[in-house]
Structures are given as C-alpha cells and as structure tokens.
PDB file of C-alpha atoms in Angstrom:
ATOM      1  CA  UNK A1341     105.209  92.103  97.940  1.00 49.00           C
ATOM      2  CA  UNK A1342     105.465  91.878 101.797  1.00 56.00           C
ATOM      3  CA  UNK A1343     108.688  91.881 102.995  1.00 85.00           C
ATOM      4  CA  UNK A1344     107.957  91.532 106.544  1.00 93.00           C
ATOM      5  CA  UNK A1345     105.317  89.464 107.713  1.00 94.00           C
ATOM      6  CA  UNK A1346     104.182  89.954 111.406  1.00 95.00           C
ATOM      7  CA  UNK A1347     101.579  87.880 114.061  1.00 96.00           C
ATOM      8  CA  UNK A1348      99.480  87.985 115.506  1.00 96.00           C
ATOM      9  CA  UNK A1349      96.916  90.865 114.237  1.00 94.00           C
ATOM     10  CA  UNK A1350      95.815  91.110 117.761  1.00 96.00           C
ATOM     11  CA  UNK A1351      96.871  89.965 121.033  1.00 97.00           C
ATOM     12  CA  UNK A1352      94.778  90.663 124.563  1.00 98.00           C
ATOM     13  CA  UNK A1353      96.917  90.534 127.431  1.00 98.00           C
ATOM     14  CA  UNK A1354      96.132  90.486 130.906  1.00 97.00           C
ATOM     15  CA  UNK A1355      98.184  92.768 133.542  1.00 97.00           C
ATOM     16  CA  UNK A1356     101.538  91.872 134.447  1.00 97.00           C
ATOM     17  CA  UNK A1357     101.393  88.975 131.619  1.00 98.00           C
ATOM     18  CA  UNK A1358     104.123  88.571 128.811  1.00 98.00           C
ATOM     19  CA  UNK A1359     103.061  90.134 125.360  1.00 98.00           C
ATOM     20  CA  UNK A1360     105.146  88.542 122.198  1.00 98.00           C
ATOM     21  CA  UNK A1361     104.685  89.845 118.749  1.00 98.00           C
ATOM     22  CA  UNK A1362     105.972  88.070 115.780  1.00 98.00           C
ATOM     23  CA  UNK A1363     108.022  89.210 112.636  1.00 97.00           C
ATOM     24  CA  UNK A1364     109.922  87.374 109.791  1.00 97.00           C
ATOM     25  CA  UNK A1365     111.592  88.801 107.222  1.00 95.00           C
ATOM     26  CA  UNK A1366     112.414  87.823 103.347  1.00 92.00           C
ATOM     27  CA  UNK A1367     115.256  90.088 102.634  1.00 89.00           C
ATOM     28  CA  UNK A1368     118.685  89.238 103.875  1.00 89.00           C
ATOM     29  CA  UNK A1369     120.281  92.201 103.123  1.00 88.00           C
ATOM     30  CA  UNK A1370     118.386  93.895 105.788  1.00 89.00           C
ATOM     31  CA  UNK A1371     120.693  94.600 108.631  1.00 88.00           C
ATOM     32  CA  UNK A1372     118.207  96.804 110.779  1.00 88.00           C
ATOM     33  CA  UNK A1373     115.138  96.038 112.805  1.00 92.00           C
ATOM     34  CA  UNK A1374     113.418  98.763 114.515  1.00 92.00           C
ATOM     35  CA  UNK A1375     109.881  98.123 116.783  1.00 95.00           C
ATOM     36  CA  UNK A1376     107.537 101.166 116.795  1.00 95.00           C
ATOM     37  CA  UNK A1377     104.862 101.848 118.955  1.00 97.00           C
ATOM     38  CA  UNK A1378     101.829 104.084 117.587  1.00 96.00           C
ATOM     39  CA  UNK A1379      98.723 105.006 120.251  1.00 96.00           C
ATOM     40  CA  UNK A1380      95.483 106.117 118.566  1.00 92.00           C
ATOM     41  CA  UNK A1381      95.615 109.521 116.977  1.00 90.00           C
ATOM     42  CA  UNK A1382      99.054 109.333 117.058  1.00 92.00           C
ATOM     43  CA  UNK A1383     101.577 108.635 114.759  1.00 94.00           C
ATOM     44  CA  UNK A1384     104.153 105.914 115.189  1.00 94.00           C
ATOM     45  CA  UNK A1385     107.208 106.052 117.550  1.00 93.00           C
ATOM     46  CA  UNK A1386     110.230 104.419 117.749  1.00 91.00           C
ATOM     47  CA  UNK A1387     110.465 101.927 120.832  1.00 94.00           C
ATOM     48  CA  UNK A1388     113.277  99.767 120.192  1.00 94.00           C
ATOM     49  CA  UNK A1389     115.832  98.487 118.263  1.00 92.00           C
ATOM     50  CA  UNK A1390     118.315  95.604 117.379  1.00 92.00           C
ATOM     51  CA  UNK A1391     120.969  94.879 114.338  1.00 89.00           C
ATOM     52  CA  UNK A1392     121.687  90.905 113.321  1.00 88.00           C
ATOM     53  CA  UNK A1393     124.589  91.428 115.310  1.00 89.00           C
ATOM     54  CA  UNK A1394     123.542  90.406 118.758  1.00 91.00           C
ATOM     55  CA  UNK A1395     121.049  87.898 119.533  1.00 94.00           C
ATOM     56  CA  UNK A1396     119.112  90.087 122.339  1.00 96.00           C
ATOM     57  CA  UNK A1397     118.258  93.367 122.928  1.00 95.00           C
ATOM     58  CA  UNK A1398     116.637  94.681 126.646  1.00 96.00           C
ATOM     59  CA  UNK A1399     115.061  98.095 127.160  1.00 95.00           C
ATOM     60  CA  UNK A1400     113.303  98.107 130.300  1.00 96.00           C
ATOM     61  CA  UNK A1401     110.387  95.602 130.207  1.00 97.00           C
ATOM     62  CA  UNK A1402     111.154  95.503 126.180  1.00 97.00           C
ATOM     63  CA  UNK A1403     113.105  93.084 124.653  1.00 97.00           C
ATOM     64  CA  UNK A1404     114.272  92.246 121.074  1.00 96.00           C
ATOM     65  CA  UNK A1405     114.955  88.565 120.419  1.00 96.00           C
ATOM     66  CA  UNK A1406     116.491  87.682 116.557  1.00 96.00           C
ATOM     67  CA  UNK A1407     117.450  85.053 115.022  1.00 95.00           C
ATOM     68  CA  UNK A1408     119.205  85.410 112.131  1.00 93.00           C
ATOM     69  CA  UNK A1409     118.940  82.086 110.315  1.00 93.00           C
ATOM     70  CA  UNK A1410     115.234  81.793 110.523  1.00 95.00           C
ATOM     71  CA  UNK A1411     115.103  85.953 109.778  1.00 95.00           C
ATOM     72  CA  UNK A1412     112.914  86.342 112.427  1.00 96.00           C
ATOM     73  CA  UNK A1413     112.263  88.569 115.207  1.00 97.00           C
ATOM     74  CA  UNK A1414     110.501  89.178 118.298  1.00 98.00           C
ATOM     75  CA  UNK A1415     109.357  92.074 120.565  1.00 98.00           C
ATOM     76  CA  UNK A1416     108.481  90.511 124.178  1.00 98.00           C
ATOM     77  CA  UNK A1417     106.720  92.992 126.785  1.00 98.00           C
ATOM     78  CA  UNK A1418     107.556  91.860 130.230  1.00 98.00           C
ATOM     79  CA  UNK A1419     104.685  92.546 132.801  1.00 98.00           C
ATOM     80  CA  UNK A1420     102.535  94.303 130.478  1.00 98.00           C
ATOM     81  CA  UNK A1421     100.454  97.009 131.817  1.00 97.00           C
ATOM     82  CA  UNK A1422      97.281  98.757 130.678  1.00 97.00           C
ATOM     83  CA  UNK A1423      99.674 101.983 128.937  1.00 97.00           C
ATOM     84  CA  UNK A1424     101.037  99.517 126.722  1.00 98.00           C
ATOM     85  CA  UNK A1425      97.487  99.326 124.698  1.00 98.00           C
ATOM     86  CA  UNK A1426      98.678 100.158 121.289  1.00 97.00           C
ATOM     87  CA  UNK A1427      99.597  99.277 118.325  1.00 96.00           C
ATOM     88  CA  UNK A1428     103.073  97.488 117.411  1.00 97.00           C
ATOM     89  CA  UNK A1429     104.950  97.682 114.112  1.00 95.00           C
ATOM     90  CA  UNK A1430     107.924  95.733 113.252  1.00 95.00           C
ATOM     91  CA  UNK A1431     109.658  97.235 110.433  1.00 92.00           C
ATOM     92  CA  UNK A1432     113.509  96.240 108.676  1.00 91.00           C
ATOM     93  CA  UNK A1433     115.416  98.132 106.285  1.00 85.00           C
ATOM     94  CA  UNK A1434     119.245  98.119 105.042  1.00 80.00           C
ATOM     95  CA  UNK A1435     121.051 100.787 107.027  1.00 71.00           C
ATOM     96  CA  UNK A1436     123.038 101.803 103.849  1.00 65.00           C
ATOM     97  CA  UNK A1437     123.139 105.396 105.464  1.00 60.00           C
ATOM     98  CA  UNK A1438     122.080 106.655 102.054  1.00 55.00           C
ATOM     99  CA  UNK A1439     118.910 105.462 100.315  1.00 47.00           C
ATOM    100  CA  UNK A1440     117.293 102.955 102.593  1.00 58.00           C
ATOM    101  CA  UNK A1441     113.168 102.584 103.147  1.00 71.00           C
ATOM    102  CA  UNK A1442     111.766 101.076 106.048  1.00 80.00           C
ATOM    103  CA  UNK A1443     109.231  97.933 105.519  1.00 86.00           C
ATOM    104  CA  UNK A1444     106.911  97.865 107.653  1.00 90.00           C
ATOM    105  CA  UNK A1445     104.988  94.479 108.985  1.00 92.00           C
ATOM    106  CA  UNK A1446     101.071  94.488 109.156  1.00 91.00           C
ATOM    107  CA  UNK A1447     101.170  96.053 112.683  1.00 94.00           C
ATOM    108  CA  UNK A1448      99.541  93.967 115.757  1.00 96.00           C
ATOM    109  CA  UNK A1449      97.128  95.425 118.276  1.00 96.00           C
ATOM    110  CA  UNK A1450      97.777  94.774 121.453  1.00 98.00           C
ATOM    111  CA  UNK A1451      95.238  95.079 124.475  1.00 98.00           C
ATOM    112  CA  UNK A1452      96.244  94.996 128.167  1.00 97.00           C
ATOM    113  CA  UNK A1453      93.502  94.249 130.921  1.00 96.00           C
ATOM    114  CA  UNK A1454      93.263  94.974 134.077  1.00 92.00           C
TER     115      UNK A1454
ATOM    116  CA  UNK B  19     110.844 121.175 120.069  1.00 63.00           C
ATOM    117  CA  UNK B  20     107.396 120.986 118.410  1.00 80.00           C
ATOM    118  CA  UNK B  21     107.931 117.815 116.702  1.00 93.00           C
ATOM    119  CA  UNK B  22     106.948 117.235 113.334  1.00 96.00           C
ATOM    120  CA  UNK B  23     103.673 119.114 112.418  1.00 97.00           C
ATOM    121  CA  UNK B  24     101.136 118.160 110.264  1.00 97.00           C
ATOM    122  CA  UNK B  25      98.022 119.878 108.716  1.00 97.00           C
ATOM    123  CA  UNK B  26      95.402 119.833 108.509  1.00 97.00           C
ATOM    124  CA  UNK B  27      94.476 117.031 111.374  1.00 96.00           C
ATOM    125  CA  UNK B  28      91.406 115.654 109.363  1.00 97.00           C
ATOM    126  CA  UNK B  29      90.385 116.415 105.738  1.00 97.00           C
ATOM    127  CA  UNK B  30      87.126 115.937 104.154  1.00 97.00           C
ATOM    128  CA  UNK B  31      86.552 116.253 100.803  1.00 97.00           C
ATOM    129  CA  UNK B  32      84.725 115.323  97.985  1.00 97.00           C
ATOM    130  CA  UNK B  33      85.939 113.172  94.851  1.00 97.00           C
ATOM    131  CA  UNK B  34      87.408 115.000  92.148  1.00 97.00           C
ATOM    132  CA  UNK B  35      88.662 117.601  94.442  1.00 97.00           C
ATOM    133  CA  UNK B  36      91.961 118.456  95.068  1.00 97.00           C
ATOM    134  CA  UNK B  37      94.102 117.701  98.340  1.00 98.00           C
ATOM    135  CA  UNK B  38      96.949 119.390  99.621  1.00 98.00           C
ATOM    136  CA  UNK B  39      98.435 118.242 102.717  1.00 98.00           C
ATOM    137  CA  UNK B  40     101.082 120.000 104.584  1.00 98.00           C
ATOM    138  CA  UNK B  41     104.527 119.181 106.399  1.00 98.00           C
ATOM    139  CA  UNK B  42     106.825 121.089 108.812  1.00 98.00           C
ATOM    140  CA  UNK B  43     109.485 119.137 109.786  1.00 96.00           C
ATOM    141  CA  UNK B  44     111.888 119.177 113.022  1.00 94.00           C
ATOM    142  CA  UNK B  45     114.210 121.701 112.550  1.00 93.00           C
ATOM    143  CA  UNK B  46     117.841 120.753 111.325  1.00 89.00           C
ATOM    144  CA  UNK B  47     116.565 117.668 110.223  1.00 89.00           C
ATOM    145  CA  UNK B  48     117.669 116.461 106.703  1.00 87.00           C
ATOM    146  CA  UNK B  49     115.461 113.934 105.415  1.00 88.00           C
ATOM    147  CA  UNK B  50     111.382 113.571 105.063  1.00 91.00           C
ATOM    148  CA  UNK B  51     109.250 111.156 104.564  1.00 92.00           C
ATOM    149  CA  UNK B  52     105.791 110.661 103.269  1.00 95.00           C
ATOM    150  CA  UNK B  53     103.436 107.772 104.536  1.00 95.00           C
ATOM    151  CA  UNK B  54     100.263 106.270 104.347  1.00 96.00           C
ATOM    152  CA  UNK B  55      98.267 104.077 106.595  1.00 94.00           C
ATOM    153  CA  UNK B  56      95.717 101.356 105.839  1.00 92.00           C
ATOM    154  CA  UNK B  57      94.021  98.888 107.500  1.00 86.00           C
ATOM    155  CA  UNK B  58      94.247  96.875 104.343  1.00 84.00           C
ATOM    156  CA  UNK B  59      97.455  97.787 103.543  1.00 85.00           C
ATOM    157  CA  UNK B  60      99.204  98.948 106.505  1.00 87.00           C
ATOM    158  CA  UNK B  61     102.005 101.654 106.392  1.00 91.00           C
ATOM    159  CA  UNK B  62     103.597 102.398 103.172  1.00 91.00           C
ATOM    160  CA  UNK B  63     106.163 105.029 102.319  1.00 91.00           C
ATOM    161  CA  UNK B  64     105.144 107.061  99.422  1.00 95.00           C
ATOM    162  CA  UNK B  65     108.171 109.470  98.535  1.00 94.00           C
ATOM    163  CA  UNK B  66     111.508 110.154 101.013  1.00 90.00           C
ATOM    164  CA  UNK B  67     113.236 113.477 100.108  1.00 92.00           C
ATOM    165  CA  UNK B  68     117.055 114.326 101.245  1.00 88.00           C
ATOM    166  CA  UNK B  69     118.099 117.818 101.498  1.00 89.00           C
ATOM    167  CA  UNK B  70     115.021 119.186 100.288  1.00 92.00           C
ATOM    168  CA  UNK B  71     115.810 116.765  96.821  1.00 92.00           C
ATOM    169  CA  UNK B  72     113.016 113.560  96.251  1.00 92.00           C
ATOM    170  CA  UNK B  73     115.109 110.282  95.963  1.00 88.00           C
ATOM    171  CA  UNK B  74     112.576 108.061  95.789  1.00 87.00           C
ATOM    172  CA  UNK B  75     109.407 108.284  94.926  1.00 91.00           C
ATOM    173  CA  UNK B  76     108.823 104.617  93.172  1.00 89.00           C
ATOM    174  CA  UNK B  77     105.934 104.265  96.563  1.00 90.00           C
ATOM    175  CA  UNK B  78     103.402 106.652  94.991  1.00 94.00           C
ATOM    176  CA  UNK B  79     100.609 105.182  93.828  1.00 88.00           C
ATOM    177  CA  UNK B  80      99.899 107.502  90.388  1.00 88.00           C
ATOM    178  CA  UNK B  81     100.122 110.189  88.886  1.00 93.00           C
ATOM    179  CA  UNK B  82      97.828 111.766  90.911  1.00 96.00           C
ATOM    180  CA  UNK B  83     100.240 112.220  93.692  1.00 97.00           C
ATOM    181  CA  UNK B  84     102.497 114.667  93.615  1.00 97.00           C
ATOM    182  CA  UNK B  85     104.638 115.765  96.531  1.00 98.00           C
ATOM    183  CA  UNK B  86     107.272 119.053  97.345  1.00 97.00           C
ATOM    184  CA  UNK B  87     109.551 119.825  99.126  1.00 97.00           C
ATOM    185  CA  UNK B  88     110.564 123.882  98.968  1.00 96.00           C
ATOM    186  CA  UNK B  89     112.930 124.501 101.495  1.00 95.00           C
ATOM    187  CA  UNK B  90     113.745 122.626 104.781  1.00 94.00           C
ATOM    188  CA  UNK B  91     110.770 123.280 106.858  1.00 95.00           C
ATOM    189  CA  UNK B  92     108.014 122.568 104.713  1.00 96.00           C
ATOM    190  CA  UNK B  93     106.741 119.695 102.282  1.00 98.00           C
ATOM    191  CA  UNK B  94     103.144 119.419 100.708  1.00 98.00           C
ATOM    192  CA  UNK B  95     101.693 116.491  99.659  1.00 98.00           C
ATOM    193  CA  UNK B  96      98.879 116.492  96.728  1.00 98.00           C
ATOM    194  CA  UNK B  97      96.130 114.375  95.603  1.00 97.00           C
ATOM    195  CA  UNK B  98      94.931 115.481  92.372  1.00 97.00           C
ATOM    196  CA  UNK B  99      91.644 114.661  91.394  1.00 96.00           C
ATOM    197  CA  UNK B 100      91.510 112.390  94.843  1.00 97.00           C
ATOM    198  CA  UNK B 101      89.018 109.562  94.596  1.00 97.00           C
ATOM    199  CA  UNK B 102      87.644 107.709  97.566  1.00 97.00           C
ATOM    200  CA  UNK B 103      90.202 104.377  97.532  1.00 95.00           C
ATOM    201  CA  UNK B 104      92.451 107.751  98.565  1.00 97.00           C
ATOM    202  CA  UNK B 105      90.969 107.762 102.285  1.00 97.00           C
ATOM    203  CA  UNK B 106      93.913 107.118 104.749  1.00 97.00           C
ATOM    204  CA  UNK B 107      95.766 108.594 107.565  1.00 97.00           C
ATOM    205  CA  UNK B 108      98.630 110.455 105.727  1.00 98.00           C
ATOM    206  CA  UNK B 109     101.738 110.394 108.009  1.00 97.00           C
ATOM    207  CA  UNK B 110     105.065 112.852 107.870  1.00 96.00           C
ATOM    208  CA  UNK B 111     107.760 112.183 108.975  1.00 92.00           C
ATOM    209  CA  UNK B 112     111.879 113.421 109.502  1.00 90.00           C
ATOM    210  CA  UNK B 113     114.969 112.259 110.703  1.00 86.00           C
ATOM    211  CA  UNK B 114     118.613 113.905 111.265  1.00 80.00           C
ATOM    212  CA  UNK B 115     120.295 111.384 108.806  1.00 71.00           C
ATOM    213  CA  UNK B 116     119.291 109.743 105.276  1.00 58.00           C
ATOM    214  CA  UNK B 117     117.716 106.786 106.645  1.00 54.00           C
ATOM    215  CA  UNK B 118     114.279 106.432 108.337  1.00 52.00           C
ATOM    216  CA  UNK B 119     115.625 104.440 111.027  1.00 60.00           C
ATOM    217  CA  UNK B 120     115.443 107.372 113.335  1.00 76.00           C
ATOM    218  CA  UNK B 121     112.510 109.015 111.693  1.00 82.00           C
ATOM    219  CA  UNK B 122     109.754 110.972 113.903  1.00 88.00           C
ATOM    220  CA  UNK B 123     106.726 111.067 112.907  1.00 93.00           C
ATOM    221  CA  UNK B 124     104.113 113.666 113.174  1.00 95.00           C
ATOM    222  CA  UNK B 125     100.643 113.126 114.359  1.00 95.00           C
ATOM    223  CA  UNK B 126      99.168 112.319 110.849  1.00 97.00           C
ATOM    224  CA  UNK B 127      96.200 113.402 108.588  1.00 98.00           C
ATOM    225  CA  UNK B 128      93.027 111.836 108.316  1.00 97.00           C
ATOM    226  CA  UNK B 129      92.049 112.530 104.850  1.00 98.00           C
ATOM    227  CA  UNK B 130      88.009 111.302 103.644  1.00 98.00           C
ATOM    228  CA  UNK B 131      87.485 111.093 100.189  1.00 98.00           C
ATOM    229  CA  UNK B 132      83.291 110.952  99.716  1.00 97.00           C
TER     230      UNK B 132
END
C-alpha cells in the first residue's frame, strides 16, 4: 500500500535550471511533510519541511509548494547546481508526537549538468 | 557530535547465516529507528523503539528479524537465517522526540546475502 506516490523517478537538470519533484498523498490525516535529501553512500537527510497549514515554504533556493485539496506537494530547486545531484524523498506522517511513522515516496534522482 | 553510527559499513554473507547489525545512536536522543532501502521497494521502516521500549514493529518482514534495543546507545538488528531477497542498505536512525520527523540517519549498511 503506497501512501505517497512521487514523480518523476529521474529528472536531469541543467545548471541554474528549476528542478520540481512531485508527491501526492492518500492519507488525510497526515499533517506533516518533510523532503529529504540522501547523496550516495549516505544516508538520508532532512532538507525541508512544510505542515498543511501554509501554502509555501522557502529555504534558500528550496521551496515547498502544497496544496491541500489535491494532497499534493512539491519540492522546487531554484537554480540548481551540480551539488544538488542526489536523491530526493518526499515522505508524510501524522505528527501525533507519540507513535507516528514516516511514509516515504519512491525517491527521485535528480542529475544537475554543467 | 558523531552522528548516528552504524556497523558494519558493508556485510557479506552467505544464506543461512546469521546477521547482526549494529546501532549507536546520538546521544540524549530518545527514539530509534530501523530502515531498509530498496530499489524495488524504496525506504521502509522496520521497527521504531522509544526509550529503549519497541512500539512498533508491524514493518518487519518475518520472523526472521529480530531487533534490540539494550540501553540508550546501542540497538542491533538481526537476520536470522538471512536469505538473499534480504540484500539492502539497512539504515539507523534517531531523533530527540517520538516522531521521525526530525530523525538523523546514520550512514547505513550494505548487507549481501549470496
């Protein structure tokens, strides 16, 4: 059962270009969507988040779009550079503050060229 | 801080054997978390534990699995006999508060089942 369905698998990217990722969700209890970024060899790290709350989140050259009635989200990488190679992960879980999982999407691999 | 540290980095072994991977969490952190990664299947969390105590552990594939968590700054995870369909990257990971939204991850094992 996927709870969070993400697009595209991969995405290549040319420098300074915008890089969008893709996530909808199932679940509308979940009230917390968190975007991790994992380089190879590496395990996953937390890049950004956003709570159904606000429409828009900006961190640097990432940003978090949602939209709550079509439970979907967005990460959008403003001029994307070559360090931002790596795989994405959208993920959503109910922030209960007691026995909540994360669900992960698929994960998309992003490639920036030069 | 260290982060979260995993061992070993890579595990070879062959089926039937037995596989015990190992967890050190950031210290003062409260909650753990067990994950694997796929390309088929992406991440899933196998087993979250709260205060040293599992809570959930409904992500763990069979009986083979088992997972513990001793005291606060270490967890194993055991596959027991391990069979090839086993081979993933293995991923710890803790947080200060029960809830994975915040979780840090360590760098992963790469376990080979031949």
């Amino acid at each position: 059962q996927q709870q969070v369905k993400q697009s595209p698998q991969s995405l290549i990217v040319q420098k300074g270009g915008i890089s969008i990722i893709n996530c909808a969700y199932e679940n509308t209890a979940f009230d917390y969507f968190p975007w991790y970024q994992q380089f190879p060899g590496k395990g996953p790290a937390l890049l950004i988040a956003i709570r159904p709350d606000v429409s828009e989140k900006k961190e640097g050259r990432f940003t978090i779009s949602f939209n709550k009635s079509a439970k979907q989200f967005s990460l959008h990488i403003m001029d994307s550079q070559p360090g931002d190679s790596a795989t994405y992960f959208c993920a959503a879980t109910r922030d209960t503050g007691t026995a909540s999982k994360l669900t992960f999407g698929t994960g998309t691999r992003l490639q920036v060229t030069l | 801080d260290a982060g979260v540290i995993q061992s070993p980095r890579h595990e070879v072994t062959e089926m039937g054997q037995e596989v015990t991977l190992r967890c050190k969490p950031i210290s003062g952190h409260n909650s753990l978390f067990w994950y694997r990664q796929t390309m088929m299947r992406g991440l899933e969390l196998l087993i979250y534990f709260n205060n040293n105590v599992p809570i959930d552990d409904s992500g763990m594939p069979e009986d083979r699995f088992s997972a513990k968590m001793p005291n606060a700054s270490f967890s194993t995870l055991k596959i027991q006999p391990s069979e090839p369909r086993d081979s993933a990257v293995y991923f710890c990971a803790s947080s200060l508060r029960f809830t994975n939204t915040e979780a840090f991850f360590g760098q992963g094992t790469r376990l080979t089942v031949v």
